[in-house]
Amino acid sequence: MRAKKKAGMMLTAGMALALAVTGCSSSNGGGNTDNKTNSGNAGGKSGSPVEITFWNMFGGGEGDFVDQIIKGFNDSQQEVIVKQLRLESNEYYAKLGTALSSSKGPDVAVAHVDRISPFVKAKQIVPVDELASKVGFDLGQISESNMTSVTYDGKPYAVPLDTHFHMLYYNKDILKKANLLNEDETPKLDNVSPEGYLNTLAQIKTAVPDVQAMAVNTPYFQEPFLNMYYEAGGDILSPDLKKAAINNDKALSVLKFYDEIYTKQYADINDKNPWDTFSNGKAAFWFGGVWEAGGLLGDASKHIGAMPLPAIFGSQTHWGSSHTLVIPSYVSAEKQEAAAKFMKYFSEVGGQTWGNAGHVPANSKVTASEEYNKLPYRQFFIEAQKTVKFAPQTDNYTTIITTIAESLQNIIFHNESAEDGLKDLEKQINEILAN
């Protein structure tokens, strides 16, 4: 999951770490600051609980849910005590990488699915299948797409907690004014195509000129771009992950689509906080994260609805990511087993709490539960989760997605043409892959 992006800053090379943790909020509050977890636990062998340290980057409302899960786990048994260290999201992976390299840090940690490949290659995290079996955790509960995303050479190296992605959020009041709201309070999107969607935005602009027809996550444009590019059948890399595959007509069509949205002023390209613009009732549509569901859909006074992204470019495939739990290789066998018990609880029991944050829990038993399905629009969340496209399993993904983000900023702000920008981007990605 990713947090609300309040900073709203344009992307620069210095934002690589912040980019990599897209989907999470952060806070320094509430964390245990003792990260010397490689030493023996206090009296563990004499019957005292095994104490483990859990690193994460969740703050704000997400952090509150994590606090509930940790407390619930600690209160539910007497074998393991979890203490957490909560780090700022923009420094999280730098510190986690240092910890894994120095064999001194957490006993269990959160990692985005697109960040674990280098850890697997460096043998810094352990496979989780045998540990899960040892503590009675059936990984078959986890959705197949989630498990595939963390599997390398036939072994799962993480426990997926969720899938997070974008939904089409819509403001019912604005659409009603534009005569684009059906009787069941869904948007009228009869002609689902680039041209049809642009025509819908034009109708909104004409009928309700004092709002944006669509708020676009321009400061983090790689996400709305990938949503449509994946719909069009595009890939970032070739199937063998050795070459760039992004310089093509599909990418060009998507960029021209968004350029028309900006140039016809259906969206404000200079809006640095589009998530707030939409939340405050100043935009009709928004491709926004499921992690915003609590605030947007939980407040009936906002009159906001949600649906899967329409197949504007031909398919329902869209960008997505996942939070996972990993266990470092340096952790003792005793603490690895303790961490596995926490993983099991977080997935099976905490998954219900986590679902309230908006993320779609990876545990299929949770998403099938009556409690989860009572939450607003969650049936649509489950539907959209089925067509998520995760990042390619390459050690270079962080550098690649940062390069993509920076290149896209140059293109959408007309610092270079889409054709030249894609050509340059292809060259840069190929250079990254060659090193």
CSV table of C-alpha atoms in Angstrom, one decimal:
chain,number,residue,atom,x,y,z
A,1,MET,CA,0.0,0.0,0.0
A,2,ARG,CA,1.1,3.4,-0.5
A,3,ALA,CA,0.4,6.4,1.7
A,4,LYS,CA,-1.2,9.7,0.7
A,5,LYS,CA,1.4,11.6,-1.1
A,6,LYS,CA,1.1,14.9,0.7
A,7,ALA,CA,4.5,16.2,-0.5
A,8,GLY,CA,3.4,16.4,-4.1
A,9,MET,CA,6.9,17.1,-5.3
A,10,MET,CA,8.1,16.6,-8.9
A,11,LEU,CA,10.4,13.7,-9.4
A,12,THR,CA,14.1,14.2,-9.4
A,13,ALA,CA,17.1,11.9,-9.2
A,14,GLY,CA,17.2,12.4,-5.5
A,15,MET,CA,13.7,10.9,-5.1
A,16,ALA,CA,14.8,7.4,-6.0
A,17,LEU,CA,14.3,6.0,-2.5
A,18,ALA,CA,10.9,7.7,-2.1
A,19,LEU,CA,9.8,6.3,-5.4
A,20,ALA,CA,10.8,2.8,-4.4
A,21,VAL,CA,8.5,2.9,-1.4
A,22,THR,CA,5.4,4.2,-3.3
A,23,GLY,CA,2.4,2.7,-1.6
A,24,CYS,CA,3.4,3.3,2.0
A,25,SER,CA,3.1,6.1,4.6
A,26,SER,CA,5.7,6.7,7.2
A,27,SER,CA,6.2,8.1,10.6
A,28,ASN,CA,8.9,8.0,13.3
A,29,GLY,CA,6.3,7.6,16.0
A,30,GLY,CA,5.6,4.5,18.0
A,31,GLY,CA,8.6,2.4,17.1
A,32,ASN,CA,11.0,0.5,19.2
A,33,THR,CA,14.5,1.9,18.5
A,34,ASP,CA,16.5,-1.1,19.6
A,35,ASN,CA,17.6,-2.8,16.4
A,36,LYS,CA,20.2,-5.0,17.9
A,37,THR,CA,18.1,-8.1,17.3
A,38,ASN,CA,20.9,-10.5,16.4
A,39,SER,CA,21.8,-11.0,20.0
A,40,GLY,CA,20.1,-13.7,22.1
A,41,ASN,CA,16.6,-13.1,23.4
A,42,ALA,CA,16.1,-12.4,27.0
A,43,GLY,CA,15.7,-15.8,28.6
A,44,GLY,CA,14.1,-17.4,25.5
A,45,LYS,CA,15.7,-20.8,26.3
A,46,SER,CA,14.4,-20.7,29.9
A,47,GLY,CA,10.8,-20.4,28.8
A,48,SER,CA,10.5,-16.6,28.4
A,49,PRO,CA,9.0,-15.3,25.2
A,50,VAL,CA,11.2,-14.9,22.1
A,51,GLU,CA,11.5,-11.2,21.3
A,52,ILE,CA,11.7,-10.2,17.7
A,53,THR,CA,12.0,-6.8,16.0
A,54,PHE,CA,9.7,-5.9,13.1
A,55,TRP,CA,10.8,-3.1,10.7
A,56,ASN,CA,8.2,-1.2,8.7
A,57,MET,CA,7.5,2.1,7.1
A,58,PHE,CA,3.8,2.4,7.9
A,59,GLY,CA,2.6,5.7,9.4
A,60,GLY,CA,-0.6,7.6,9.7
A,61,GLY,CA,-3.8,5.5,9.5
A,62,GLU,CA,-1.9,2.5,8.1
A,63,GLY,CA,0.4,2.7,11.1
A,64,ASP,CA,-2.6,2.5,13.4
A,65,PHE,CA,-3.8,-0.7,11.8
A,66,VAL,CA,-0.3,-2.2,12.1
A,67,ASP,CA,-0.2,-1.2,15.8
A,68,GLN,CA,-3.5,-3.1,16.2
A,69,ILE,CA,-2.2,-6.2,14.5
A,70,ILE,CA,1.0,-6.2,16.6
A,71,LYS,CA,-0.9,-5.7,19.8
A,72,GLY,CA,-3.4,-8.5,18.8
A,73,PHE,CA,-0.6,-10.9,18.1
A,74,ASN,CA,1.3,-10.1,21.4
A,75,ASP,CA,-1.9,-10.5,23.4
A,76,SER,CA,-2.9,-13.7,21.6
A,77,GLN,CA,-0.1,-15.9,22.9
A,78,GLN,CA,2.9,-16.0,25.2
A,79,GLU,CA,5.6,-17.5,23.0
A,80,VAL,CA,6.7,-14.4,20.9
A,81,ILE,CA,6.8,-10.7,21.6
A,82,VAL,CA,7.0,-8.4,18.6
A,83,LYS,CA,8.5,-4.9,19.0
A,84,GLN,CA,8.5,-2.6,16.0
A,85,LEU,CA,10.8,0.0,14.6
A,86,ARG,CA,9.0,2.3,12.3
A,87,LEU,CA,11.2,4.2,9.8
A,88,GLU,CA,10.5,7.1,7.4
A,89,SER,CA,9.5,5.8,4.0
A,90,ASN,CA,12.2,7.8,2.1
A,91,GLU,CA,15.0,6.3,4.2
A,92,TYR,CA,13.5,2.8,4.7
A,93,TYR,CA,15.2,0.8,2.0
A,94,ALA,CA,18.6,2.5,2.5
A,95,LYS,CA,18.5,1.4,6.2
A,96,LEU,CA,17.1,-2.0,5.4
A,97,GLY,CA,19.8,-2.6,2.8
A,98,THR,CA,22.5,-1.6,5.2
A,99,ALA,CA,21.0,-3.9,7.9
A,100,LEU,CA,20.9,-6.9,5.6
A,101,SER,CA,24.5,-6.3,4.4
A,102,SER,CA,25.8,-5.9,7.9
A,103,SER,CA,23.8,-8.8,9.4
A,104,LYS,CA,22.5,-6.4,12.1
A,105,GLY,CA,18.9,-5.3,12.0
A,106,PRO,CA,15.3,-6.6,12.0
A,107,ASP,CA,14.2,-10.2,12.5
A,108,VAL,CA,11.3,-9.6,10.2
A,109,ALA,CA,10.6,-6.7,7.8
A,110,VAL,CA,8.2,-5.3,5.3
A,111,ALA,CA,9.5,-5.2,1.7
A,112,HIS,CA,7.6,-4.3,-1.5
A,113,VAL,CA,7.5,-7.1,-3.9
A,114,ASP,CA,9.5,-5.2,-6.5
A,115,ARG,CA,12.3,-4.7,-3.9
A,116,ILE,CA,13.0,-8.3,-2.9
A,117,SER,CA,14.8,-9.6,-6.1
A,118,PRO,CA,18.2,-8.1,-5.1
A,119,PHE,CA,17.8,-9.5,-1.6
A,120,VAL,CA,17.2,-13.0,-3.0
A,121,LYS,CA,20.2,-12.7,-5.3
A,122,ALA,CA,22.4,-11.7,-2.5
A,123,LYS,CA,21.0,-14.5,-0.3
A,124,GLN,CA,20.1,-11.9,2.3
A,125,ILE,CA,16.6,-13.3,3.0
A,126,VAL,CA,15.5,-16.9,3.5
A,127,PRO,CA,12.8,-19.0,1.8
A,128,VAL,CA,9.6,-19.1,3.8
A,129,ASP,CA,8.0,-22.3,2.8
A,130,GLU,CA,9.6,-24.7,5.3
A,131,LEU,CA,9.2,-22.1,8.1
A,132,ALA,CA,5.5,-21.7,7.2
A,133,SER,CA,5.1,-25.5,7.3
A,134,LYS,CA,6.8,-25.7,10.7
A,135,VAL,CA,4.3,-23.2,12.3
A,136,GLY,CA,1.2,-24.6,10.5
A,137,PHE,CA,0.9,-21.7,8.0
A,138,ASP,CA,-0.7,-22.9,4.8
A,139,LEU,CA,0.7,-20.7,2.0
A,140,GLY,CA,-2.0,-22.1,-0.2
A,141,GLN,CA,-4.3,-19.5,1.4
A,142,ILE,CA,-2.3,-16.8,-0.5
A,143,SER,CA,-3.6,-15.9,-3.9
A,144,GLU,CA,-1.7,-17.5,-6.8
A,145,SER,CA,-0.6,-14.2,-8.3
A,146,ASN,CA,0.8,-13.0,-5.0
A,147,MET,CA,2.8,-16.2,-4.4
A,148,THR,CA,4.1,-16.2,-8.0
A,149,SER,CA,5.4,-12.7,-7.5
A,150,VAL,CA,7.7,-13.7,-4.6
A,151,THR,CA,8.8,-17.0,-6.0
A,152,TYR,CA,12.4,-17.5,-7.3
A,153,ASP,CA,13.6,-20.8,-8.7
A,154,GLY,CA,10.6,-22.5,-7.2
A,155,LYS,CA,11.0,-21.1,-3.7
A,156,PRO,CA,8.8,-18.4,-2.1
A,157,TYR,CA,11.0,-15.8,-0.4
A,158,ALA,CA,8.3,-13.7,1.3
A,159,VAL,CA,4.8,-13.8,2.6
A,160,PRO,CA,2.6,-11.4,0.6
A,161,LEU,CA,0.3,-9.3,2.8
A,162,ASP,CA,-1.7,-7.6,0.1
A,163,THR,CA,-2.1,-6.2,-3.4
A,164,HIS,CA,-2.4,-2.5,-3.9
A,165,PHE,CA,-3.3,-0.7,-7.1
A,166,HIS,CA,-5.5,2.0,-8.5
A,167,MET,CA,-9.3,2.2,-8.8
A,168,LEU,CA,-11.4,4.7,-10.7
A,169,TYR,CA,-12.8,6.9,-8.0
A,170,TYR,CA,-15.6,9.2,-9.0
A,171,ASN,CA,-17.5,12.1,-7.5
A,172,LYS,CA,-21.2,11.3,-7.8
A,173,ASP,CA,-22.4,15.0,-7.3
A,174,ILE,CA,-20.2,16.2,-10.2
A,175,LEU,CA,-21.2,13.4,-12.5
A,176,LYS,CA,-24.9,14.0,-11.7
A,177,LYS,CA,-24.5,17.7,-12.7
A,178,ALA,CA,-23.0,16.5,-16.0
A,179,ASN,CA,-25.8,14.0,-16.5
A,180,LEU,CA,-23.3,11.2,-16.4
A,181,LEU,CA,-24.5,9.3,-13.4
A,182,ASN,CA,-26.6,6.2,-13.8
A,183,GLU,CA,-29.6,5.4,-11.6
A,184,ASP,CA,-27.4,2.9,-9.7
A,185,GLU,CA,-24.9,5.7,-9.0
A,186,THR,CA,-22.3,4.4,-11.4
A,187,PRO,CA,-20.6,6.5,-14.1
A,188,LYS,CA,-22.0,6.5,-17.6
A,189,LEU,CA,-19.1,5.2,-19.6
A,190,ASP,CA,-20.8,3.7,-22.7
A,191,ASN,CA,-17.9,4.0,-25.1
A,192,VAL,CA,-14.9,2.7,-23.3
A,193,SER,CA,-12.0,3.8,-25.5
A,194,PRO,CA,-9.5,6.6,-25.5
A,195,GLU,CA,-11.8,8.7,-27.6
A,196,GLY,CA,-14.8,7.8,-25.6
A,197,TYR,CA,-13.2,8.6,-22.3
A,198,LEU,CA,-11.9,11.9,-23.6
A,199,ASN,CA,-15.4,12.8,-24.8
A,200,THR,CA,-16.7,12.0,-21.3
A,201,LEU,CA,-14.2,14.4,-19.8
A,202,ALA,CA,-15.2,17.0,-22.3
A,203,GLN,CA,-18.8,16.7,-21.2
A,204,ILE,CA,-17.8,17.2,-17.6
A,205,LYS,CA,-15.7,20.2,-18.4
A,206,THR,CA,-18.6,21.8,-20.2
A,207,ALA,CA,-21.2,21.1,-17.6
A,208,VAL,CA,-19.1,21.7,-14.5
A,209,PRO,CA,-16.3,24.1,-15.6
A,210,ASP,CA,-15.1,25.0,-12.0
A,211,VAL,CA,-13.6,21.5,-11.3
A,212,GLN,CA,-11.1,19.3,-13.0
A,213,ALA,CA,-12.8,16.6,-15.1
A,214,MET,CA,-10.0,14.3,-13.9
A,215,ALA,CA,-7.3,14.6,-11.3
A,216,VAL,CA,-4.1,13.0,-12.5
A,217,ASN,CA,-1.2,11.9,-10.3
A,218,THR,CA,1.2,14.0,-12.3
A,219,PRO,CA,3.9,14.2,-9.6
A,220,TYR,CA,4.0,10.3,-9.7
A,221,PHE,CA,3.1,10.0,-13.4
A,222,GLN,CA,4.7,6.6,-13.8
A,223,GLU,CA,1.6,5.0,-12.2
A,224,PRO,CA,-1.2,6.5,-14.3
A,225,PHE,CA,1.1,5.9,-17.3
A,226,LEU,CA,1.7,2.2,-16.5
A,227,ASN,CA,-2.0,1.7,-15.8
A,228,MET,CA,-2.9,2.5,-19.4
A,229,TYR,CA,0.3,1.1,-20.9
A,230,TYR,CA,-0.4,-2.3,-19.3
A,231,GLU,CA,-4.0,-2.1,-20.5
A,232,ALA,CA,-2.7,-1.6,-24.0
A,233,GLY,CA,-0.6,-4.8,-23.6
A,234,GLY,CA,2.7,-3.1,-23.0
A,235,ASP,CA,5.8,-4.3,-21.0
A,236,ILE,CA,8.7,-2.5,-19.5
A,237,LEU,CA,11.2,-5.2,-20.4
A,238,SER,CA,11.5,-8.1,-22.9
A,239,PRO,CA,10.4,-11.5,-21.7
A,240,ASP,CA,14.0,-12.5,-20.9
A,241,LEU,CA,14.4,-9.3,-18.9
A,242,LYS,CA,17.5,-8.3,-20.8
A,243,LYS,CA,16.2,-5.5,-23.0
A,244,ALA,CA,13.9,-2.5,-22.7
A,245,ALA,CA,10.5,-2.9,-24.4
A,246,ILE,CA,8.9,0.4,-23.7
A,247,ASN,CA,9.7,2.3,-26.9
A,248,ASN,CA,6.7,1.4,-29.0
A,249,ASP,CA,3.4,2.7,-30.4
A,250,LYS,CA,1.5,1.5,-27.3
A,251,ALA,CA,3.5,3.8,-25.0
A,252,LEU,CA,3.2,6.6,-27.6
A,253,SER,CA,-0.6,6.3,-27.7
A,254,VAL,CA,-0.8,6.4,-24.0
A,255,LEU,CA,1.4,9.5,-23.7
A,256,LYS,CA,-0.7,11.3,-26.4
A,257,PHE,CA,-3.8,10.3,-24.5
A,258,TYR,CA,-2.6,12.0,-21.3
A,259,ASP,CA,-1.2,15.0,-23.3
A,260,GLU,CA,-4.7,15.6,-24.7
A,261,ILE,CA,-6.1,15.5,-21.1
A,262,TYR,CA,-3.6,18.1,-20.1
A,263,THR,CA,-3.7,20.4,-23.2
A,264,LYS,CA,-7.5,20.5,-23.2
A,265,GLN,CA,-7.4,21.3,-19.5
A,266,TYR,CA,-9.5,18.3,-18.4
A,267,ALA,CA,-6.7,18.0,-15.7
A,268,ASP,CA,-4.4,20.6,-14.3
A,269,ILE,CA,-0.8,19.5,-15.0
A,270,ASN,CA,0.5,21.8,-12.3
A,271,ASP,CA,-1.7,20.3,-9.6
A,272,LYS,CA,0.8,19.0,-7.0
A,273,ASN,CA,-1.8,17.4,-4.7
A,274,PRO,CA,-4.3,15.7,-7.0
A,275,TRP,CA,-5.3,13.3,-4.3
A,276,ASP,CA,-6.4,16.3,-2.1
A,277,THR,CA,-8.1,17.9,-5.1
A,278,PHE,CA,-10.3,14.9,-5.6
A,279,SER,CA,-10.9,14.3,-1.9
A,280,ASN,CA,-12.1,17.9,-1.5
A,281,GLY,CA,-14.7,17.6,-4.3
A,282,LYS,CA,-12.8,19.5,-7.0
A,283,ALA,CA,-12.4,16.7,-9.5
A,284,ALA,CA,-14.9,14.3,-11.1
A,285,PHE,CA,-12.5,11.3,-11.7
A,286,TRP,CA,-9.3,10.1,-10.2
A,287,PHE,CA,-7.1,7.0,-10.7
A,288,GLY,CA,-6.3,6.6,-7.1
A,289,GLY,CA,-4.9,4.0,-4.7
A,290,VAL,CA,-7.0,1.4,-2.9
A,291,TRP,CA,-5.1,2.6,0.2
A,292,GLU,CA,-7.3,5.8,0.1
A,293,ALA,CA,-10.5,3.8,0.4
A,294,GLY,CA,-10.8,4.3,4.2
A,295,GLY,CA,-11.0,8.1,3.8
A,296,LEU,CA,-12.8,8.4,0.5
A,297,LEU,CA,-15.4,5.6,0.7
A,298,GLY,CA,-15.7,5.5,4.5
A,299,ASP,CA,-17.1,9.1,4.6
A,300,ALA,CA,-20.6,9.0,3.1
A,301,SER,CA,-20.7,12.8,3.0
A,302,LYS,CA,-18.2,12.8,0.2
A,303,HIS,CA,-20.5,11.0,-2.2
A,304,ILE,CA,-17.7,9.1,-3.8
A,305,GLY,CA,-17.8,5.8,-5.6
A,306,ALA,CA,-15.2,3.4,-6.9
A,307,MET,CA,-14.9,0.9,-9.7
A,308,PRO,CA,-12.1,-1.0,-11.5
A,309,LEU,CA,-10.2,1.0,-14.0
A,310,PRO,CA,-12.2,0.9,-17.3
A,311,ALA,CA,-10.5,-0.9,-20.2
A,312,ILE,CA,-9.7,2.3,-22.0
A,313,PHE,CA,-6.9,0.8,-24.0
A,314,GLY,CA,-8.5,-2.6,-24.5
A,315,SER,CA,-7.8,-4.8,-21.4
A,316,GLN,CA,-8.3,-4.7,-17.6
A,317,THR,CA,-4.6,-5.3,-16.9
A,318,HIS,CA,-3.2,-2.5,-14.7
A,319,TRP,CA,-0.3,-1.5,-12.5
A,320,GLY,CA,0.0,-3.0,-9.0
A,321,SER,CA,2.4,-3.8,-6.2
A,322,SER,CA,2.4,-5.7,-2.9
A,323,HIS,CA,3.7,-5.5,0.6
A,324,THR,CA,5.4,-8.6,1.8
A,325,LEU,CA,7.1,-9.8,4.9
A,326,VAL,CA,10.7,-11.1,4.7
A,327,ILE,CA,13.1,-12.8,7.2
A,328,PRO,CA,16.8,-11.9,7.0
A,329,SER,CA,19.3,-14.8,6.6
A,330,TYR,CA,21.3,-13.7,9.6
A,331,VAL,CA,18.4,-14.3,12.0
A,332,SER,CA,18.8,-17.3,14.3
A,333,ALA,CA,16.7,-20.4,13.8
A,334,GLU,CA,14.7,-19.7,17.0
A,335,LYS,CA,13.8,-16.2,15.9
A,336,GLN,CA,13.1,-17.3,12.3
A,337,GLU,CA,10.4,-19.6,13.6
A,338,ALA,CA,9.1,-16.8,15.9
A,339,ALA,CA,9.0,-14.5,12.9
A,340,ALA,CA,7.1,-17.1,10.9
A,341,LYS,CA,4.5,-17.3,13.7
A,342,PHE,CA,4.0,-13.5,13.4
A,343,MET,CA,3.7,-13.8,9.6
A,344,LYS,CA,1.0,-16.4,10.0
A,345,TYR,CA,-0.9,-14.2,12.4
A,346,PHE,CA,-0.5,-11.1,10.2
A,347,SER,CA,-1.9,-12.9,7.2
A,348,GLU,CA,-4.7,-15.0,8.7
A,349,VAL,CA,-5.9,-12.7,11.5
A,350,GLY,CA,-4.3,-9.3,10.9
A,351,GLY,CA,-5.4,-9.5,7.2
A,352,GLN,CA,-8.9,-8.6,8.3
A,353,THR,CA,-7.6,-5.5,10.0
A,354,TRP,CA,-5.3,-4.7,7.1
A,355,GLY,CA,-8.2,-4.9,4.7
A,356,ASN,CA,-9.8,-1.9,6.5
A,357,ALA,CA,-6.8,0.2,5.3
A,358,GLY,CA,-8.0,-0.4,1.7
A,359,HIS,CA,-5.4,-2.9,0.5
A,360,VAL,CA,-6.7,-6.2,-0.8
A,361,PRO,CA,-5.4,-8.9,1.6
A,362,ALA,CA,-3.4,-11.6,-0.1
A,363,ASN,CA,-5.0,-14.2,2.1
A,364,SER,CA,-8.0,-15.6,0.1
A,365,LYS,CA,-9.7,-16.7,3.2
A,366,VAL,CA,-9.8,-13.1,4.4
A,367,THR,CA,-11.1,-11.8,1.1
A,368,ALA,CA,-13.8,-14.5,1.1
A,369,SER,CA,-15.0,-13.6,4.6
A,370,GLU,CA,-18.3,-11.9,5.2
A,371,GLU,CA,-16.6,-9.3,7.3
A,372,TYR,CA,-14.3,-8.1,4.5
A,373,ASN,CA,-17.1,-8.1,1.9
A,374,LYS,CA,-19.2,-5.9,4.0
A,375,LEU,CA,-16.7,-3.1,3.5
A,376,PRO,CA,-17.7,-0.6,0.8
A,377,TYR,CA,-17.0,-1.5,-2.8
A,378,ARG,CA,-14.7,-4.4,-1.8
A,379,GLN,CA,-16.3,-6.7,-4.4
A,380,PHE,CA,-14.9,-4.4,-7.0
A,381,PHE,CA,-11.5,-4.3,-5.3
A,382,ILE,CA,-11.3,-8.1,-5.5
A,383,GLU,CA,-12.3,-8.0,-9.1
A,384,ALA,CA,-9.6,-5.5,-9.9
A,385,GLN,CA,-6.9,-7.4,-8.0
A,386,LYS,CA,-7.3,-10.3,-10.4
A,387,THR,CA,-5.8,-8.3,-13.3
A,388,VAL,CA,-2.9,-6.6,-11.6
A,389,LYS,CA,0.5,-6.7,-13.4
A,390,PHE,CA,3.4,-6.8,-10.9
A,391,ALA,CA,6.9,-5.4,-11.7
A,392,PRO,CA,9.3,-7.6,-13.6
A,393,GLN,CA,11.6,-9.7,-11.3
A,394,THR,CA,14.8,-7.9,-12.0
A,395,ASP,CA,17.5,-6.7,-9.6
A,396,ASN,CA,17.5,-3.3,-11.4
A,397,TYR,CA,13.9,-2.4,-11.0
A,398,THR,CA,14.3,0.4,-8.6
A,399,THR,CA,16.8,2.2,-10.9
A,400,ILE,CA,14.6,1.4,-13.9
A,401,ILE,CA,11.4,2.7,-12.5
A,402,THR,CA,13.2,5.9,-11.2
A,403,THR,CA,14.5,6.4,-14.7
A,404,ILE,CA,11.1,5.9,-16.2
A,405,ALA,CA,9.5,8.4,-13.8
A,406,GLU,CA,12.1,11.0,-14.6
A,407,SER,CA,11.8,10.5,-18.4
A,408,LEU,CA,8.0,10.7,-18.2
A,409,GLN,CA,8.2,14.0,-16.4
A,410,ASN,CA,10.3,15.4,-19.2
A,411,ILE,CA,7.8,14.2,-21.8
A,412,ILE,CA,4.6,15.4,-20.2
A,413,PHE,CA,6.1,18.8,-19.5
A,414,HIS,CA,7.2,19.0,-23.1
A,415,ASN,CA,10.9,19.2,-22.4
A,416,GLU,CA,11.3,16.7,-25.2
A,417,SER,CA,8.9,15.0,-27.6
A,418,ALA,CA,7.2,11.7,-26.7
A,419,GLU,CA,9.1,10.0,-29.6
A,420,ASP,CA,12.5,11.3,-28.5
A,421,GLY,CA,11.7,10.7,-24.9
A,422,LEU,CA,10.8,7.1,-25.4
A,423,LYS,CA,13.9,6.6,-27.6
A,424,ASP,CA,16.1,8.0,-24.9
A,425,LEU,CA,14.4,6.0,-22.2
A,426,GLU,CA,14.9,2.8,-24.1
A,427,LYS,CA,18.6,3.6,-24.3
A,428,GLN,CA,18.9,4.4,-20.6
A,429,ILE,CA,17.1,1.2,-19.5
A,430,ASN,CA,19.4,-0.9,-21.8
A,431,GLU,CA,22.4,0.7,-20.2
A,432,ILE,CA,21.1,-0.1,-16.7
A,433,LEU,CA,20.5,-3.7,-17.7
A,434,ALA,CA,24.0,-4.0,-19.3
A,435,ASN,CA,25.8,-3.0,-16.1
